[in-house]
PDB file of C-alpha atoms in Angstrom:
ATOM      1  CA  UNK A   1      54.138  56.804  90.740  1.00 53.00           C
ATOM      2  CA  UNK A   2      56.289  58.253  92.731  1.00 75.00           C
ATOM      3  CA  UNK A   3      59.407  60.062  91.445  1.00 83.00           C
ATOM      4  CA  UNK A   4      61.575  58.883  93.528  1.00 82.00           C
ATOM      5  CA  UNK A   5      61.029  55.571  92.673  1.00 87.00           C
ATOM      6  CA  UNK A   6      61.081  57.170  89.125  1.00 90.00           C
ATOM      7  CA  UNK A   7      64.287  57.819  88.835  1.00 90.00           C
ATOM      8  CA  UNK A   8      66.269  54.325  91.207  1.00 91.00           C
ATOM      9  CA  UNK A   9      64.131  53.083  87.538  1.00 93.00           C
ATOM     10  CA  UNK A  10      66.344  55.100  85.286  1.00 94.00           C
ATOM     11  CA  UNK A  11      69.444  53.489  87.041  1.00 95.00           C
ATOM     12  CA  UNK A  12      68.290  49.845  87.874  1.00 96.00           C
ATOM     13  CA  UNK A  13      65.063  48.846  85.869  1.00 96.00           C
ATOM     14  CA  UNK A  14      62.771  46.490  87.035  1.00 94.00           C
ATOM     15  CA  UNK A  15      64.085  43.315  85.160  1.00 94.00           C
ATOM     16  CA  UNK A  16      61.848  40.812  83.147  1.00 94.00           C
ATOM     17  CA  UNK A  17      61.149  38.330  85.886  1.00 92.00           C
ATOM     18  CA  UNK A  18      59.145  36.927  88.504  1.00 93.00           C
ATOM     19  CA  UNK A  19      61.322  36.466  91.087  1.00 92.00           C
ATOM     20  CA  UNK A  20      59.960  35.249  94.816  1.00 94.00           C
ATOM     21  CA  UNK A  21      61.545  36.876  97.395  1.00 94.00           C
ATOM     22  CA  UNK A  22      64.067  33.256  98.871  1.00 96.00           C
ATOM     23  CA  UNK A  23      65.475  33.360  95.313  1.00 96.00           C
ATOM     24  CA  UNK A  24      66.435  37.440  95.370  1.00 95.00           C
ATOM     25  CA  UNK A  25      67.940  37.113  99.124  1.00 96.00           C
ATOM     26  CA  UNK A  26      70.285  33.520  97.612  1.00 96.00           C
ATOM     27  CA  UNK A  27      71.032  35.823  94.293  1.00 96.00           C
ATOM     28  CA  UNK A  28      71.790  38.623  96.107  1.00 96.00           C
ATOM     29  CA  UNK A  29      74.048  36.619  98.722  1.00 96.00           C
ATOM     30  CA  UNK A  30      76.022  35.043  95.627  1.00 95.00           C
ATOM     31  CA  UNK A  31      76.546  38.204  93.817  1.00 95.00           C
ATOM     32  CA  UNK A  32      77.297  39.657  97.204  1.00 95.00           C
ATOM     33  CA  UNK A  33      80.060  36.328  97.170  1.00 92.00           C
ATOM     34  CA  UNK A  34      81.015  37.870  93.093  1.00 89.00           C
ATOM     35  CA  UNK A  35      82.229  40.845  94.491  1.00 92.00           C
ATOM     36  CA  UNK A  36      83.738  39.342  98.194  1.00 90.00           C
ATOM     37  CA  UNK A  37      86.192  37.172  95.361  1.00 85.00           C
ATOM     38  CA  UNK A  38      86.807  40.471  93.866  1.00 85.00           C
ATOM     39  CA  UNK A  39      87.880  42.188  96.607  1.00 85.00           C
ATOM     40  CA  UNK A  40      90.105  40.139  98.078  1.00 83.00           C
ATOM     41  CA  UNK A  41      91.270  37.486  95.761  1.00 78.00           C
ATOM     42  CA  UNK A  42      92.184  40.224  92.922  1.00 75.00           C
ATOM     43  CA  UNK A  43      94.466  42.088  95.823  1.00 72.00           C
ATOM     44  CA  UNK A  44      96.145  38.850  96.512  1.00 72.00           C
ATOM     45  CA  UNK A  45      94.342  39.232 100.176  1.00 72.00           C
ATOM     46  CA  UNK A  46      93.892  35.490 100.423  1.00 74.00           C
ATOM     47  CA  UNK A  47      97.072  33.996  99.156  1.00 76.00           C
ATOM     48  CA  UNK A  48      96.264  32.891  95.769  1.00 77.00           C
ATOM     49  CA  UNK A  49      98.963  33.153  92.952  1.00 77.00           C
ATOM     50  CA  UNK A  50      97.316  36.236  91.001  1.00 74.00           C
ATOM     51  CA  UNK A  51      97.524  34.559  87.574  1.00 76.00           C
ATOM     52  CA  UNK A  52      94.875  32.122  88.496  1.00 78.00           C
ATOM     53  CA  UNK A  53      93.069  34.616  89.825  1.00 78.00           C
ATOM     54  CA  UNK A  54      93.236  37.005  86.988  1.00 76.00           C
ATOM     55  CA  UNK A  55      92.563  33.226  84.770  1.00 77.00           C
ATOM     56  CA  UNK A  56      89.435  32.374  86.755  1.00 79.00           C
ATOM     57  CA  UNK A  57      88.061  35.674  86.190  1.00 78.00           C
ATOM     58  CA  UNK A  58      88.759  36.303  82.406  1.00 77.00           C
ATOM     59  CA  UNK A  59      86.788  32.837  81.737  1.00 79.00           C
ATOM     60  CA  UNK A  60      83.906  34.487  83.558  1.00 79.00           C
ATOM     61  CA  UNK A  61      84.162  37.743  80.658  1.00 77.00           C
ATOM     62  CA  UNK A  62      84.559  34.795  77.876  1.00 79.00           C
ATOM     63  CA  UNK A  63      81.229  33.317  78.980  1.00 80.00           C
ATOM     64  CA  UNK A  64      79.756  36.448  79.805  1.00 77.00           C
ATOM     65  CA  UNK A  65      79.971  37.163  76.074  1.00 77.00           C
ATOM     66  CA  UNK A  66      79.907  33.773  74.229  1.00 78.00           C
ATOM     67  CA  UNK A  67      76.377  34.099  75.821  1.00 79.00           C
ATOM     68  CA  UNK A  68      75.686  37.118  74.551  1.00 76.00           C
ATOM     69  CA  UNK A  69      76.952  35.883  70.597  1.00 77.00           C
ATOM     70  CA  UNK A  70      75.334  32.722  71.055  1.00 78.00           C
ATOM     71  CA  UNK A  71      71.739  33.469  71.356  1.00 75.00           C
ATOM     72  CA  UNK A  72      69.271  30.723  69.975  1.00 77.00           C
ATOM     73  CA  UNK A  73      68.297  32.118  66.077  1.00 77.00           C
ATOM     74  CA  UNK A  74      71.222  34.496  65.599  1.00 76.00           C
ATOM     75  CA  UNK A  75      74.900  33.532  63.038  1.00 78.00           C
ATOM     76  CA  UNK A  76      77.606  33.724  65.143  1.00 74.00           C
ATOM     77  CA  UNK A  77      80.561  35.798  63.411  1.00 76.00           C
ATOM     78  CA  UNK A  78      84.068  33.512  62.843  1.00 78.00           C
ATOM     79  CA  UNK A  79      86.022  36.775  64.083  1.00 80.00           C
ATOM     80  CA  UNK A  80      83.950  36.930  67.205  1.00 75.00           C
ATOM     81  CA  UNK A  81      84.559  32.831  68.355  1.00 73.00           C
ATOM     82  CA  UNK A  82      88.522  33.591  66.675  1.00 78.00           C
ATOM     83  CA  UNK A  83      88.814  36.635  69.714  1.00 75.00           C
ATOM     84  CA  UNK A  84      86.935  34.536  72.427  1.00 71.00           C
ATOM     85  CA  UNK A  85      89.412  31.135  71.594  1.00 71.00           C
ATOM     86  CA  UNK A  86      93.250  33.907  71.574  1.00 72.00           C
ATOM     87  CA  UNK A  87      91.311  34.672  74.651  1.00 64.00           C
ATOM     88  CA  UNK A  88      91.900  32.433  75.805  1.00 62.00           C
ATOM     89  CA  UNK A  89      95.561  31.448  75.785  1.00 64.00           C
ATOM     90  CA  UNK A  90      98.003  31.828  78.615  1.00 60.00           C
ATOM     91  CA  UNK A  91      99.120  35.540  78.470  1.00 58.00           C
ATOM     92  CA  UNK A  92     102.226  36.660  80.786  1.00 50.00           C
ATOM     93  CA  UNK A  93     100.763  40.160  81.275  1.00 50.00           C
ATOM     94  CA  UNK A  94      97.794  38.283  82.710  1.00 52.00           C
ATOM     95  CA  UNK A  95      98.869  38.322  86.171  1.00 54.00           C
ATOM     96  CA  UNK A  96      99.389  42.224  85.916  1.00 65.00           C
ATOM     97  CA  UNK A  97      96.259  44.190  86.321  1.00 70.00           C
ATOM     98  CA  UNK A  98      96.771  48.018  86.726  1.00 76.00           C
ATOM     99  CA  UNK A  99      94.662  49.219  89.831  1.00 80.00           C
ATOM    100  CA  UNK A 100      91.688  51.001  87.782  1.00 87.00           C
ATOM    101  CA  UNK A 101      91.447  47.349  86.345  1.00 82.00           C
ATOM    102  CA  UNK A 102      90.692  45.774  89.838  1.00 81.00           C
ATOM    103  CA  UNK A 103      88.570  49.429  90.219  1.00 88.00           C
ATOM    104  CA  UNK A 104      86.238  48.571  87.326  1.00 88.00           C
ATOM    105  CA  UNK A 105      86.147  44.873  87.681  1.00 85.00           C
ATOM    106  CA  UNK A 106      84.897  45.801  91.787  1.00 89.00           C
ATOM    107  CA  UNK A 107      82.088  48.527  89.800  1.00 93.00           C
ATOM    108  CA  UNK A 108      81.159  45.599  87.954  1.00 91.00           C
ATOM    109  CA  UNK A 109      79.760  43.634  90.474  1.00 92.00           C
ATOM    110  CA  UNK A 110      78.370  46.540  93.031  1.00 95.00           C
ATOM    111  CA  UNK A 111      76.144  46.647  89.759  1.00 96.00           C
ATOM    112  CA  UNK A 112      75.277  43.289  89.962  1.00 95.00           C
ATOM    113  CA  UNK A 113      74.206  44.008  93.526  1.00 97.00           C
ATOM    114  CA  UNK A 114      72.805  47.199  93.466  1.00 97.00           C
ATOM    115  CA  UNK A 115      70.589  45.399  90.516  1.00 97.00           C
ATOM    116  CA  UNK A 116      69.721  42.541  92.597  1.00 97.00           C
ATOM    117  CA  UNK A 117      68.869  45.107  95.610  1.00 96.00           C
ATOM    118  CA  UNK A 118      66.404  47.381  93.426  1.00 95.00           C
ATOM    119  CA  UNK A 119      65.438  44.150  92.343  1.00 95.00           C
ATOM    120  CA  UNK A 120      64.073  42.552  95.969  1.00 95.00           C
ATOM    121  CA  UNK A 121      62.804  46.397  96.832  1.00 94.00           C
ATOM    122  CA  UNK A 122      61.013  46.161  93.857  1.00 94.00           C
ATOM    123  CA  UNK A 123      59.231  42.762  95.175  1.00 94.00           C
ATOM    124  CA  UNK A 124      57.784  44.199  98.552  1.00 93.00           C
ATOM    125  CA  UNK A 125      54.659  46.044  98.906  1.00 91.00           C
ATOM    126  CA  UNK A 126      56.011  49.376 100.553  1.00 93.00           C
ATOM    127  CA  UNK A 127      55.700  52.591  99.625  1.00 92.00           C
ATOM    128  CA  UNK A 128      58.956  52.823  97.999  1.00 92.00           C
ATOM    129  CA  UNK A 129      58.848  56.903  97.874  1.00 90.00           C
ATOM    130  CA  UNK A 130      58.410  58.234 101.513  1.00 92.00           C
ATOM    131  CA  UNK A 131      61.040  55.085 102.634  1.00 92.00           C
ATOM    132  CA  UNK A 132      63.595  56.793 100.013  1.00 90.00           C
ATOM    133  CA  UNK A 133      62.788  59.516 101.939  1.00 90.00           C
ATOM    134  CA  UNK A 134      63.029  59.109 105.036  1.00 93.00           C
ATOM    135  CA  UNK A 135      66.443  57.508 104.186  1.00 93.00           C
ATOM    136  CA  UNK A 136      67.920  60.207 102.899  1.00 90.00           C
ATOM    137  CA  UNK A 137      67.086  62.191 106.241  1.00 93.00           C
ATOM    138  CA  UNK A 138      67.865  59.277 107.753  1.00 94.00           C
ATOM    139  CA  UNK A 139      71.873  60.176 106.214  1.00 94.00           C
ATOM    140  CA  UNK A 140      71.363  63.184 106.797  1.00 93.00           C
ATOM    141  CA  UNK A 141      70.793  63.194 110.439  1.00 93.00           C
ATOM    142  CA  UNK A 142      73.724  61.019 111.294  1.00 94.00           C
ATOM    143  CA  UNK A 143      75.899  63.362 109.657  1.00 93.00           C
ATOM    144  CA  UNK A 144      77.058  60.752 106.590  1.00 94.00           C
ATOM    145  CA  UNK A 145      75.106  63.372 104.110  1.00 89.00           C
ATOM    146  CA  UNK A 146      75.385  67.686 104.412  1.00 79.00           C
ATOM    147  CA  UNK A 147      71.778  69.023 105.014  1.00 67.00           C
ATOM    148  CA  UNK A 148      72.075  70.854 101.823  1.00 61.00           C
ATOM    149  CA  UNK A 149      73.009  68.230  99.882  1.00 57.00           C
ATOM    150  CA  UNK A 150      69.733  66.543  99.933  1.00 47.00           C
ATOM    151  CA  UNK A 151      67.410  66.847  97.598  1.00 52.00           C
ATOM    152  CA  UNK A 152      64.200  68.102  97.663  1.00 47.00           C
ATOM    153  CA  UNK A 153      61.481  66.271  96.200  1.00 44.00           C
TER     154      UNK A 153
END
């Protein structure tokens, strides 16, 4: 396997899935929608109350946590379930998100988008290594990268 693709796979591994191009495209749109939701709603660009938005985000995070806790054949510690239940209780402070917390939420969604993009790319029958190199050359040509910042392989 080519060196640039190996580097890509270190960060965004090939998943143990067999998606179609169409299902991956749908997943990409879903992930982009979640990213847009956080960028817009959490920053209150849509007029929705911050407390409602944060409650929805917290519920999403709890769902992810519960999925991990409820693995088949694995005992769930009562303390973990108690923590989940406690997190469901209303909290007046929840409407306050620091800019760093918002950035972290956005970054998590960006990683989901990036993983989906990598998964999509892995499905295509193309020479990824040469396409990645070509892409970097284009960025340099357009002035988006300094020519000395491009690593030569």
